[in-house]
Every structure is written in structure tokens, then in C-alpha cells.
Coordinates of C-alpha atoms in Angstrom, one line a residue:
X1 CA 0.0 0.0 0.0
X2 CA 1.2 3.4 -0.8
X3 CA 1.0 6.3 1.6
X4 CA 1.1 10.1 1.5
X5 CA 3.5 12.1 3.6
X6 CA 1.9 14.4 6.1
X7 CA 3.8 17.1 7.9
X8 CA 2.2 18.9 10.9
X9 CA 4.7 21.7 10.6
X10 CA 4.0 22.4 7.0
X11 CA 2.1 25.6 6.1
X12 CA 2.1 26.2 2.4
X13 CA -0.9 28.4 2.5
X14 CA 0.8 31.4 4.1
X15 CA 2.5 34.7 3.0
X16 CA 5.4 34.1 0.6
X17 CA 7.3 37.4 0.0
X18 CA 10.6 38.6 -1.3
X19 CA 13.4 39.1 1.3
X20 CA 15.1 42.4 0.9
X21 CA 17.6 44.1 3.2
X22 CA 16.7 41.9 6.1
X23 CA 12.9 42.2 5.7
X24 CA 10.1 40.2 4.0
X25 CA 8.3 42.6 1.8
X26 CA 5.0 42.5 0.0
X27 CA 5.2 43.2 -3.8
X28 CA 2.7 44.6 -6.2
X29 CA 2.2 41.4 -8.3
X30 CA 0.6 38.2 -7.1
X31 CA 1.3 34.8 -8.7
X32 CA -0.7 31.6 -8.0
X33 CA 1.6 28.5 -7.8
X34 CA 0.1 25.2 -8.9
X35 CA 0.9 21.8 -7.4
X36 CA 2.3 19.8 -10.4
X37 CA 0.9 16.6 -9.0
X38 CA -2.7 17.8 -8.9
X39 CA -2.8 20.9 -11.1
X40 CA -4.5 22.6 -8.1
X41 CA -3.5 25.9 -6.5
X42 CA -0.8 25.4 -4.0
X43 CA -0.3 29.0 -2.7
X44 CA 0.1 32.6 -3.8
X45 CA 3.4 34.5 -3.8
X46 CA 3.9 38.2 -3.8
X47 CA 6.4 39.1 -6.5
X48 CA 8.8 42.1 -6.3
X49 CA 8.3 45.2 -8.4
X50 CA 11.2 46.6 -10.5
X51 CA 11.7 49.2 -7.8
X52 CA 12.0 46.5 -5.1
X53 CA 14.6 44.6 -7.3
X54 CA 16.6 47.8 -7.5
X55 CA 16.2 48.2 -3.7
X56 CA 17.6 44.7 -3.2
X57 CA 20.6 45.4 -5.5
X58 CA 21.3 48.6 -3.6
X59 CA 21.0 46.8 -0.3
X60 CA 23.5 44.2 -1.4
X61 CA 25.8 47.0 -2.7
X62 CA 25.7 48.8 0.7
X63 CA 26.2 45.5 2.6
X64 CA 29.3 44.8 0.6
X65 CA 30.8 48.3 0.6
X66 CA 30.0 49.1 4.2
X67 CA 28.6 46.0 6.0
X68 CA 30.2 43.5 8.3
X69 CA 30.0 40.3 6.2
X70 CA 32.9 40.9 3.8
X71 CA 35.0 42.0 6.8
X72 CA 34.5 38.9 8.8
X73 CA 37.4 36.5 9.1
X74 CA 37.3 33.3 7.1
X75 CA 36.7 31.4 10.4
X76 CA 33.7 33.6 11.3
X77 CA 32.1 33.0 7.9
X78 CA 32.8 29.3 8.2
X79 CA 31.1 29.1 11.5
X80 CA 28.0 30.9 10.2
X81 CA 27.8 28.5 7.2
X82 CA 28.0 25.5 9.6
X83 CA 25.1 27.0 11.6
X84 CA 23.2 27.5 8.4
X85 CA 23.7 23.9 7.5
X86 CA 22.6 22.8 10.9
X87 CA 19.3 24.7 10.5
X88 CA 18.7 23.1 7.1
X89 CA 19.2 19.6 8.6
X90 CA 16.8 20.4 11.5
X91 CA 14.1 21.4 9.0
X92 CA 15.0 18.8 6.4
X93 CA 11.7 17.1 6.2
X94 CA 9.8 20.3 5.9
X95 CA 12.1 21.6 3.2
X96 CA 11.9 18.3 1.3
X97 CA 8.1 18.2 1.5
X98 CA 7.8 21.8 0.2
X99 CA 10.3 21.0 -2.5
X100 CA 8.1 18.1 -3.7
X101 CA 4.8 20.1 -3.5
X102 CA 6.3 23.0 -5.5
X103 CA 8.5 21.1 -8.0
X104 CA 6.7 17.8 -8.3
X105 CA 9.7 15.5 -7.8
X106 CA 9.5 12.3 -5.7
X107 CA 10.1 12.9 -2.0
X108 CA 13.1 10.6 -2.0
X109 CA 14.8 13.0 -4.5
X110 CA 13.8 16.1 -2.6
X111 CA 15.3 14.6 0.6
X112 CA 18.6 14.0 -1.2
X113 CA 18.6 17.6 -2.6
X114 CA 18.1 19.0 0.9
X115 CA 20.9 16.9 2.3
X116 CA 23.1 18.0 -0.6
X117 CA 22.4 21.6 0.1
X118 CA 23.6 21.3 3.7
X119 CA 26.6 19.3 2.6
X120 CA 27.5 22.0 0.1
X121 CA 27.4 24.7 2.8
X122 CA 29.7 22.5 5.0
X123 CA 32.1 21.9 2.1
X124 CA 32.7 25.6 1.5
X125 CA 32.7 26.3 5.3
X126 CA 35.7 24.0 5.5
X127 CA 37.3 25.1 2.3
X128 CA 37.6 28.8 3.2
X129 CA 39.7 28.1 6.3
X130 CA 42.4 26.3 4.3
X131 CA 45.6 28.0 3.1
X132 CA 45.2 30.0 -0.1
X133 CA 47.1 32.5 -2.2
X134 CA 50.7 32.5 -3.2
X135 CA 54.0 34.2 -2.3
X136 CA 56.2 34.8 -5.3
X137 CA 60.0 35.0 -5.2
X138 CA 60.7 38.2 -7.1
X139 CA 64.0 40.3 -7.2
X140 CA 64.9 42.1 -4.0
X141 CA 64.0 44.4 -2.4
X142 CA 60.4 43.4 -3.2
X143 CA 58.1 40.6 -2.0
X144 CA 55.0 39.8 -3.8
X145 CA 51.8 38.1 -2.6
X146 CA 48.9 36.9 -4.7
X147 CA 45.6 36.9 -2.8
X148 CA 41.9 36.2 -3.6
X149 CA 39.3 38.7 -2.6
X150 CA 35.4 38.7 -3.0
X151 CA 34.1 40.0 -6.2
X152 CA 31.3 42.1 -4.6
X153 CA 27.6 42.0 -5.4
X154 CA 26.5 38.7 -7.0
X155 CA 23.3 38.3 -8.9
X156 CA 22.2 34.7 -9.0
X157 CA 19.4 33.2 -11.1
X158 CA 18.4 29.6 -10.5
X159 CA 16.1 27.2 -12.3
X160 CA 13.0 25.4 -11.3
X161 CA 14.2 21.8 -11.5
X162 CA 16.6 21.8 -8.4
X163 CA 15.5 24.8 -6.4
X164 CA 17.1 24.2 -3.0
X165 CA 20.2 22.5 -4.4
X166 CA 20.8 25.3 -6.9
X167 CA 20.3 27.9 -4.2
X168 CA 23.0 26.2 -2.1
X169 CA 25.4 25.9 -5.1
X170 CA 25.1 29.6 -5.7
X171 CA 24.9 31.0 -2.1
X172 CA 27.5 28.8 -0.4
X173 CA 30.6 29.7 -2.4
X174 CA 29.5 33.4 -2.8
X175 CA 29.0 33.8 1.0
X176 CA 32.1 31.8 1.8
X177 CA 34.2 34.2 -0.3
X178 CA 32.8 37.2 1.4
X179 CA 30.3 38.4 -1.2
X180 CA 26.8 39.7 -0.9
X181 CA 24.0 38.3 -3.0
X182 CA 20.7 38.9 -4.8
X183 CA 19.2 35.5 -5.5
X184 CA 16.3 35.1 -8.0
X185 CA 14.6 31.7 -7.8
X186 CA 12.4 30.5 -10.6
X187 CA 8.9 32.0 -10.6
X188 CA 7.6 28.4 -10.7
X189 CA 9.5 27.1 -7.6
X190 CA 10.5 29.9 -5.2
X191 CA 9.3 28.3 -2.0
X192 CA 12.4 26.5 -0.6
X193 CA 14.5 29.6 -1.4
X194 CA 12.2 31.6 0.8
X195 CA 12.5 29.0 3.6
X196 CA 16.2 29.5 3.4
X197 CA 15.6 33.2 3.8
X198 CA 13.7 32.5 6.9
X199 CA 16.6 30.5 8.3
X200 CA 19.1 33.3 7.4
X201 CA 16.9 35.8 9.1
X202 CA 16.7 33.6 12.2
X203 CA 20.5 33.4 12.2
X204 CA 20.6 37.2 12.1
X205 CA 22.6 37.4 8.9
X206 CA 23.5 41.1 8.5
X207 CA 20.8 42.9 6.4
X208 CA 21.5 43.1 2.7
X209 CA 24.0 40.3 2.7
X210 CA 21.4 37.9 1.0
X211 CA 18.4 39.2 -0.7
X212 CA 15.8 37.0 -2.4
X213 CA 13.6 38.6 -5.1
X214 CA 10.6 36.9 -6.6
X215 CA 9.4 37.3 -10.2
X216 CA 10.0 36.2 -13.7
X217 CA 13.0 36.8 -15.9
X218 CA 12.2 40.1 -17.5
X219 CA 10.8 41.5 -14.2
X220 CA 13.5 40.3 -11.7
X221 CA 16.3 38.5 -13.6
X222 CA 17.1 41.0 -16.3
X223 CA 17.6 43.9 -13.9
X224 CA 20.3 41.8 -12.1
X225 CA 22.1 41.2 -15.4
X226 CA 21.9 44.8 -16.5
X227 CA 22.7 46.6 -13.2
X228 CA 26.0 48.5 -13.0
X229 CA 25.9 47.9 -9.2
X230 CA 26.2 44.1 -9.7
X231 CA 29.7 42.7 -10.1
X232 CA 28.9 39.1 -11.0
X233 CA 26.0 37.2 -12.5
X234 CA 25.6 33.5 -12.2
X235 CA 22.8 31.9 -14.2
X236 CA 21.5 28.3 -14.5
X237 CA 18.9 27.7 -17.2
X238 CA 18.3 27.5 -20.9
X239 CA 20.8 28.5 -23.6
X240 CA 18.4 31.1 -25.0
X241 CA 18.0 32.9 -21.7
X242 CA 21.7 32.4 -20.9
X243 CA 22.6 34.4 -24.1
X244 CA 20.3 37.2 -23.0
X245 CA 22.0 37.3 -19.6
X246 CA 25.4 37.3 -21.1
X247 CA 24.5 40.2 -23.5
X248 CA 22.9 42.2 -20.7
X249 CA 26.0 41.7 -18.5
X250 CA 28.2 43.5 -21.0
X251 CA 27.0 46.9 -19.7
X252 CA 29.6 46.9 -16.9
X253 CA 31.6 43.9 -18.1
X254 CA 30.5 42.0 -15.0
X255 CA 31.9 38.5 -14.4
X256 CA 29.6 35.8 -15.8
X257 CA 29.0 32.1 -15.0
X258 CA 26.5 30.2 -17.2
X259 CA 25.4 26.6 -16.6
X260 CA 23.2 25.9 -19.6
X261 CA 21.6 22.9 -21.4
X262 CA 22.7 19.5 -22.3
X263 CA 22.0 16.6 -24.6
X264 CA 24.1 14.0 -22.9
X265 CA 25.1 10.7 -24.5
X266 CA 25.5 7.3 -22.8
X267 CA 27.6 4.9 -25.0
X268 CA 27.1 1.2 -24.3
X269 CA 29.6 -1.3 -25.7
X270 CA 28.6 -4.9 -26.3
X271 CA 30.9 -6.3 -23.6
X272 CA 29.0 -4.7 -20.8
X273 CA 26.3 -6.4 -18.8
X274 CA 23.0 -5.6 -20.5
X275 CA 20.8 -5.5 -17.4
X276 CA 23.1 -3.1 -15.6
X277 CA 23.3 -0.9 -18.6
X278 CA 19.6 -0.7 -18.9
X279 CA 19.3 0.0 -15.2
X280 CA 21.6 3.0 -15.5
X281 CA 19.8 4.1 -18.7
X282 CA 16.5 4.3 -16.8
X283 CA 18.2 6.3 -14.1
X284 CA 20.0 8.6 -16.6
X285 CA 16.8 9.8 -18.4
X286 CA 13.8 9.2 -16.1
X287 CA 15.2 10.6 -12.8
X288 CA 13.1 13.7 -12.0
X289 CA 11.1 12.9 -15.2
X290 CA 14.1 13.9 -17.4
X291 CA 14.1 17.5 -16.1
X292 CA 17.8 17.4 -15.4
X293 CA 20.4 19.5 -17.4
X294 CA 22.8 16.5 -17.4
X295 CA 20.2 13.9 -18.1
X296 CA 21.3 11.0 -20.3
X297 CA 18.9 11.6 -23.2
X298 CA 20.8 9.9 -26.0
X299 CA 21.7 6.2 -25.8
X300 CA 24.3 5.1 -28.3
X301 CA 24.3 1.3 -28.2
X302 CA 26.5 -1.2 -30.1
X303 CA 24.6 -2.8 -33.0
X304 CA 25.2 -6.4 -31.6
X305 CA 23.1 -5.7 -28.5
X306 CA 20.9 -2.9 -29.8
X307 CA 17.7 -4.9 -30.2
X308 CA 18.1 -6.6 -26.8
X309 CA 18.8 -3.2 -25.2
X310 CA 15.8 -1.6 -26.7
X311 CA 13.5 -4.5 -25.8
X312 CA 14.6 -4.5 -22.2
X313 CA 14.7 -0.7 -21.9
X314 CA 11.1 -0.5 -23.1
X315 CA 10.0 -3.3 -20.9
X316 CA 11.4 -1.8 -17.7
X317 CA 10.3 1.7 -18.6
X318 CA 6.7 0.6 -18.6
X319 CA 7.1 -0.6 -15.0
X320 CA 8.2 2.8 -13.7
X321 CA 5.7 3.9 -11.0
X322 CA 4.6 7.4 -12.0
X323 CA 2.6 9.4 -9.5
X324 CA 2.4 12.2 -7.0
X325 CA 5.8 13.0 -5.4
X326 CA 4.4 12.6 -1.8
X327 CA 3.2 9.0 -2.6
X328 CA 5.7 6.7 -1.0
X329 CA 5.6 4.3 -4.0
X330 CA 6.2 7.0 -6.7
X331 CA 9.4 6.6 -8.7
X332 CA 8.8 9.4 -11.2
X333 CA 6.7 12.5 -10.7
X334 CA 5.0 15.0 -13.0
X335 CA 6.5 17.7 -15.1
X336 CA 6.7 21.1 -13.4
X337 CA 3.9 22.8 -15.3
X338 CA 1.3 22.2 -18.0
X339 CA 3.1 24.6 -20.3
X340 CA 6.3 22.6 -20.0
X341 CA 4.5 19.3 -20.6
X342 CA 3.0 20.8 -23.7
X343 CA 6.5 21.8 -24.8
X344 CA 7.7 18.2 -24.3
X345 CA 4.6 16.8 -26.2
X346 CA 5.4 19.1 -29.1
X347 CA 8.9 17.5 -29.3
X348 CA 7.3 14.1 -29.3
X349 CA 5.1 15.2 -32.2
X350 CA 8.2 16.5 -34.0
X351 CA 10.0 13.2 -33.5
X352 CA 7.1 11.4 -35.2
X353 CA 6.9 13.9 -38.0
X354 CA 10.6 13.4 -38.6
X355 CA 10.2 9.7 -39.1
X356 CA 11.4 8.4 -35.8
X357 CA 9.7 5.4 -34.3
X358 CA 7.8 6.1 -31.0
X359 CA 8.7 2.7 -29.4
X360 CA 7.1 3.4 -26.1
X361 CA 5.2 6.1 -24.1
X362 CA 4.6 9.6 -25.3
X363 CA 1.2 9.9 -23.6
X364 CA -0.3 12.1 -21.0
X365 CA -1.5 10.2 -17.9
X366 CA -5.1 10.9 -16.9
X367 CA -7.7 10.0 -14.4
X368 CA -7.4 8.6 -10.8
X369 CA -4.2 9.8 -9.1
X370 CA -3.2 11.6 -12.3
X371 CA -6.3 13.8 -12.4
X372 CA -5.4 17.3 -13.5
X373 CA -1.7 16.7 -12.8
X374 CA 1.1 17.3 -15.4
X375 CA 2.1 13.7 -16.0
X376 CA 3.7 12.1 -19.0
X377 CA 4.7 8.5 -19.5
X378 CA 8.3 7.5 -20.0
X379 CA 9.0 7.9 -23.7
X380 CA 11.5 6.1 -26.0
X381 CA 12.3 6.8 -29.6
X382 CA 14.1 4.4 -32.0
X383 CA 15.1 4.5 -35.7
X384 CA 16.5 8.0 -35.3
X385 CA 19.3 9.8 -37.2
X386 CA 21.7 12.4 -36.0
X387 CA 20.0 15.4 -37.8
X388 CA 16.7 14.9 -36.1
X389 CA 15.6 17.7 -33.7
X390 CA 14.8 15.1 -31.0
X391 CA 18.5 14.0 -31.3
X392 CA 20.0 17.5 -31.4
X393 CA 17.8 19.6 -29.1
X394 CA 17.3 19.5 -25.4
X395 CA 13.8 18.3 -24.6
X396 CA 14.1 18.4 -20.8
X397 CA 11.6 15.7 -20.2
X398 CA 11.3 11.9 -19.9
X399 CA 12.1 11.4 -23.6
X400 CA 15.0 9.1 -24.7
X401 CA 16.4 8.4 -28.2
X402 CA 18.3 5.2 -28.9
X403 CA 21.0 5.2 -31.6
X404 CA 23.3 2.4 -32.7
X405 CA 27.0 2.1 -33.7
X406 CA 29.4 -0.5 -35.0
X407 CA 32.8 1.1 -34.2
X408 CA 34.2 3.1 -31.4
X409 CA 35.0 6.0 -33.6
X410 CA 31.4 6.1 -34.9
X411 CA 30.1 6.0 -31.3
X412 CA 32.3 9.0 -30.4
X413 CA 31.3 11.0 -33.5
X414 CA 27.6 10.4 -32.5
X415 CA 28.3 11.3 -28.9
X416 CA 30.0 14.6 -29.8
X417 CA 27.7 15.5 -32.6
X418 CA 25.6 18.1 -30.9
X419 CA 26.2 21.7 -29.9
X420 CA 26.1 20.7 -26.2
X421 CA 28.9 19.3 -24.0
X422 CA 27.6 19.1 -20.5
X423 CA 27.9 15.4 -19.6
X424 CA 28.4 11.9 -21.0
X425 CA 29.1 8.3 -20.1
X426 CA 30.8 5.2 -21.4
X427 CA 29.8 1.7 -20.4
X428 CA 32.4 -1.1 -21.1
X429 CA 34.4 -3.7 -19.2
X430 CA 37.5 -2.7 -21.2
X431 CA 39.1 -0.1 -18.9
X432 CA 41.6 0.9 -21.6
X433 CA 38.8 1.6 -24.1
X434 CA 36.7 3.2 -21.4
X435 CA 39.4 5.7 -20.5
X436 CA 40.3 6.4 -24.2
X437 CA 36.6 7.0 -25.0
X438 CA 35.7 9.1 -22.0
X439 CA 38.8 11.3 -22.7
X440 CA 37.5 11.8 -26.3
X441 CA 34.0 13.0 -25.1
X442 CA 33.7 16.7 -25.4
X443 CA 31.9 17.2 -22.1
X444 CA 32.6 18.7 -18.7
X445 CA 31.2 15.9 -16.5
X446 CA 31.8 12.3 -17.5
X447 CA 31.4 8.8 -16.1
X448 CA 32.7 5.4 -16.7
X449 CA 30.1 2.7 -16.0
X450 CA 27.9 5.2 -14.0
X451 CA 25.7 8.2 -14.4
X452 CA 24.4 11.3 -12.4
X453 CA 26.9 11.0 -9.5
X454 CA 28.1 14.5 -8.8
X455 CA 30.0 15.8 -5.8
X456 CA 30.3 19.2 -4.1
X457 CA 34.1 18.8 -4.2
X458 CA 34.2 18.5 -8.0
X459 CA 33.6 21.1 -10.7
X460 CA 30.3 21.1 -12.6
X461 CA 29.8 22.7 -16.0
X462 CA 30.1 22.0 -19.7
X463 CA 31.9 22.5 -23.0
X464 CA 30.6 24.2 -26.1
X465 CA 27.1 25.7 -25.7
X466 CA 26.6 24.1 -22.3
X467 CA 28.0 27.1 -20.6
X468 CA 30.8 29.3 -19.2
X469 CA 32.8 28.4 -16.1
X470 CA 32.3 25.9 -13.4
X471 CA 30.3 25.6 -10.2
X472 CA 31.2 23.5 -7.1
X473 CA 34.7 22.4 -5.9
X474 CA 37.5 24.9 -5.6
X475 CA 36.6 26.1 -9.1
X476 CA 33.2 27.2 -7.7
X477 CA 34.9 29.3 -5.0
X478 CA 37.3 30.8 -7.5
X479 CA 34.4 31.9 -9.6
X480 CA 33.3 34.2 -6.8
X481 CA 36.7 35.8 -6.2
X482 CA 39.0 38.4 -7.8
X483 CA 42.8 37.8 -7.9
X484 CA 45.0 40.6 -6.6
X485 CA 48.7 41.1 -6.8
X486 CA 50.3 42.8 -3.8
X487 CA 53.9 44.1 -4.2
X488 CA 55.8 45.3 -1.1
X489 CA 59.0 47.3 -1.5
X490 CA 61.2 46.5 1.5
X491 CA 63.7 49.3 0.7
X492 CA 61.8 52.4 -0.4
X493 CA 64.8 54.5 -1.3
X494 CA 65.1 56.8 -4.4
X495 CA 65.5 54.9 -7.7
X496 CA 66.7 57.9 -9.7
X497 CA 64.8 56.8 -12.8
X498 CA 64.9 60.4 -14.0
X499 CA 67.7 62.9 -13.7
X500 CA 67.5 65.4 -10.9

């Protein structure tokens, strides 16, 4: 029997407002959020006006230029981040439940995301107390140091698929480095970001250090990218919006980090165990209903095992338990909105028009527990060719395409044959071939005989049109710092460069 999670502490029907300069503020616009599992109203949020977004930016500017946060020691910032992580862990079930109600993902995934958010904070809390910088041996009488300093005011725009995890990936390194922030969550999934604001307020973070503004991209995101008071913009989302962010950031040549889309391949050689490969394939594409930037959406399978792989892949995909995220038996939840589901359905229609075979799925799920929710069955296309749009373009849903190859070179050409380069995987028992092939993948995150495992200690980001820069690891901290050279003259006597 399945069960539905109930949380006595959970109050979704409450005031949800932007957090600006240490205060929660009503806005002029109201948005009704829908529960993706039921299509029913979840709550209303009060979105920031353009004037309030400007106020948030100015608050962050004042907090950086004159406030205490950038002037704390690394140890003091570290201790605060640990307290922040403690509070997240204390409210973990509440945060996970709100994440599921707002984003639609199964509760088991939301629980992992909340845990990862706390872990990310602890990672950067530890990292900033470690030795950094350099001392350079230059000709006497000088000594030279190279130090890293906070960039300043950081505008941060996060997507709807991993709200709390993406908030942590942005806030943790920025705060660790001593910056101040204006965070804009997705207009679809702002709730856990606002719960983080509650925690920061409870911990008495200095006003203006972190501001969270609600609203859509044109209303709240674009002003962050355009503002001359913002020193750095970090964006995670679509390539189309990422280009707009980058263009807008040119006004004051602010630093830019972009984590954009993917069309990630999974190459399966014929020497690898078929059942294990299929198991990872299901995880690669149907985790969070394929709404993952690094999702394995292209399966490139050796021709000797192609038919077996497809048959078993289809068979197991039909057994995936689709349902509301709070149902304990659910393995795959709904898509985030009806608009997004329609977008994915349009790609399924495009695939059929292009001549691909819809081997399984491709249907909305209706009635019973699916009533009015934004559900879509796990979908698999076969008989595809590289120029098809469903092979080339990011669909961001539970839609897989299966290609076949005969030689290693052909597999790599197929794998690298899109404009994206975020992630990729190789499955084989031949470790020499595995390492040779994974080195040849033009992608920033790769796996041998695995998929989706990512760690706060390691850089995340992609090649080609999958973005600029990296998040997480030491690279993520570096992205929120400026590098300064300090030269000290130990013998400041006249140098007589010009005649007297």
C-alpha cells in the first residue's frame, strides 16, 4: 500500500514574499503557484516590483561596501555557514516536502537535494579556512603576494528543477568568499529559497547580505544582469536565456558564470552487462522525469546488442511507477507545469513527423491519481538519425532516443555530434577503451560505468554551448573571487629613474 506524507509543521498556504535588506516585503504582483501533482492551487506568492529589485541590489551593494559580512574572518564566515547547514538539517523534512509540493519531484529525490544543500554549505565552510594565495620569489627588495578577494555584489538566477540545491550551489561559495547576493529563484518554484531566507533571518545574517527577489526573468532577472551595481552574474537555465543574460552583463563587463543545457550521451559497448546498462539508462533519463540538465537523453548502443537493449529498456520503462511525489511508491513524478508538458509533447510530435519510431510512451496520464496533474509517460524513440531535432535539441523531459553504432569512432562521433557538451558516459568492461573513449568525449562531466553522480568537491559545468565556467569544488569558489597582486617594497629609497 502506498502512503502520502503528512507534515504537521507544513504551512504552504501562508505569506510568501521577497526578502530584501533583512525584511520580508509585499510586492505589487501576485502569482498563484500550482501543485504539479494535482494541477490545483498550492499557494500565492507576492512578487517584487522593479523598484524592489533595485532596492535589493542597492542593499547588497551597501552591505558589501560598508557592511560587516565581507570584513569577517574566514573562520567567522565558516562558523556561520555551519550554523546555516545545521538549521537546514533540522528542518530537512519540511524543506523536502515543500520542494516536492512545489517542483513535483518524488520525495526521495527532494530529501537527497536538501541533504546535498547542507553538505554544500559545509564543504565551503571547510574550504575557506584552508591556506590560499601565493607568495612569489621576485627580485629584491620586493616581496609579492597573490591573494583572492570577494568580487562584490553577486546576482544569482536559479532554475525550477533543483530549487534548493541550486540555491546552495550559488549562495554557499559566494558567501564563503565574502560576497553579498541577490538571488532570484524561478517564478515556478521559489518556496524553498524563501524558507532558506527564513533561516538566514533567524540566524541574524546582516541585512542586505542575502536578498531573495521573486518574479519572472524580465521582471526580476534581467535587472540583475543589467545593473551596474552588480559585479557578478551566475545563471543556470536554458541556452536562449543564458545568451540574454550574457549580453545584458556587457554593460559593466561583470563576471559571468553560465550553466546551460545538455543533450548528454551514454555509450554502451557490447561487452558490458546488459541488465546493468539498462538499469543505468533508466536512471539517466527518467530521474526527475528527465528534467535534469545533465540527463542522459541519447543512448548510443553497439549494434550487436541494440535490439536486446531496446527491448529490455522499453519493458522496464513501462514498469516505472509514475505518480504524486508525496506518494511513497512513486518513482517518477509529474512535469513542473502544463506549459512545460506541452513543450515536451510538441517535441514528441516533432519526432514522429521526422520519421522516428515512437517505441514506447509519449502519452499524458489521466484519471485517478493523475487527475489534472502534469504527468507524461516515460518515452522512448528508436530509428533516429543524427540530424533529427529530437536528437539535437534539449527536450528536458522523460524522452529518450536510442541510436546504434558499430565502431568506437562512430560512437564518439555520434556522442560529440551536438552543440552541447555538459555530460556523457561510457559503459564497457575494457578499462583501456573506457578511459580512451571518455577522454574523447567533449563534455565537462563524465562517467565510466555510471551516471548522475556529482559531488560538491568537483567542478560542474560544460563544454561548447553548455555554458561558461564551473560551479562546485575549488573552481566554484574561484568563480566568486578576484585575484589581486600585492607588491611590497622593502627598501623604499630613491630609484633615480629620471635625472634630478
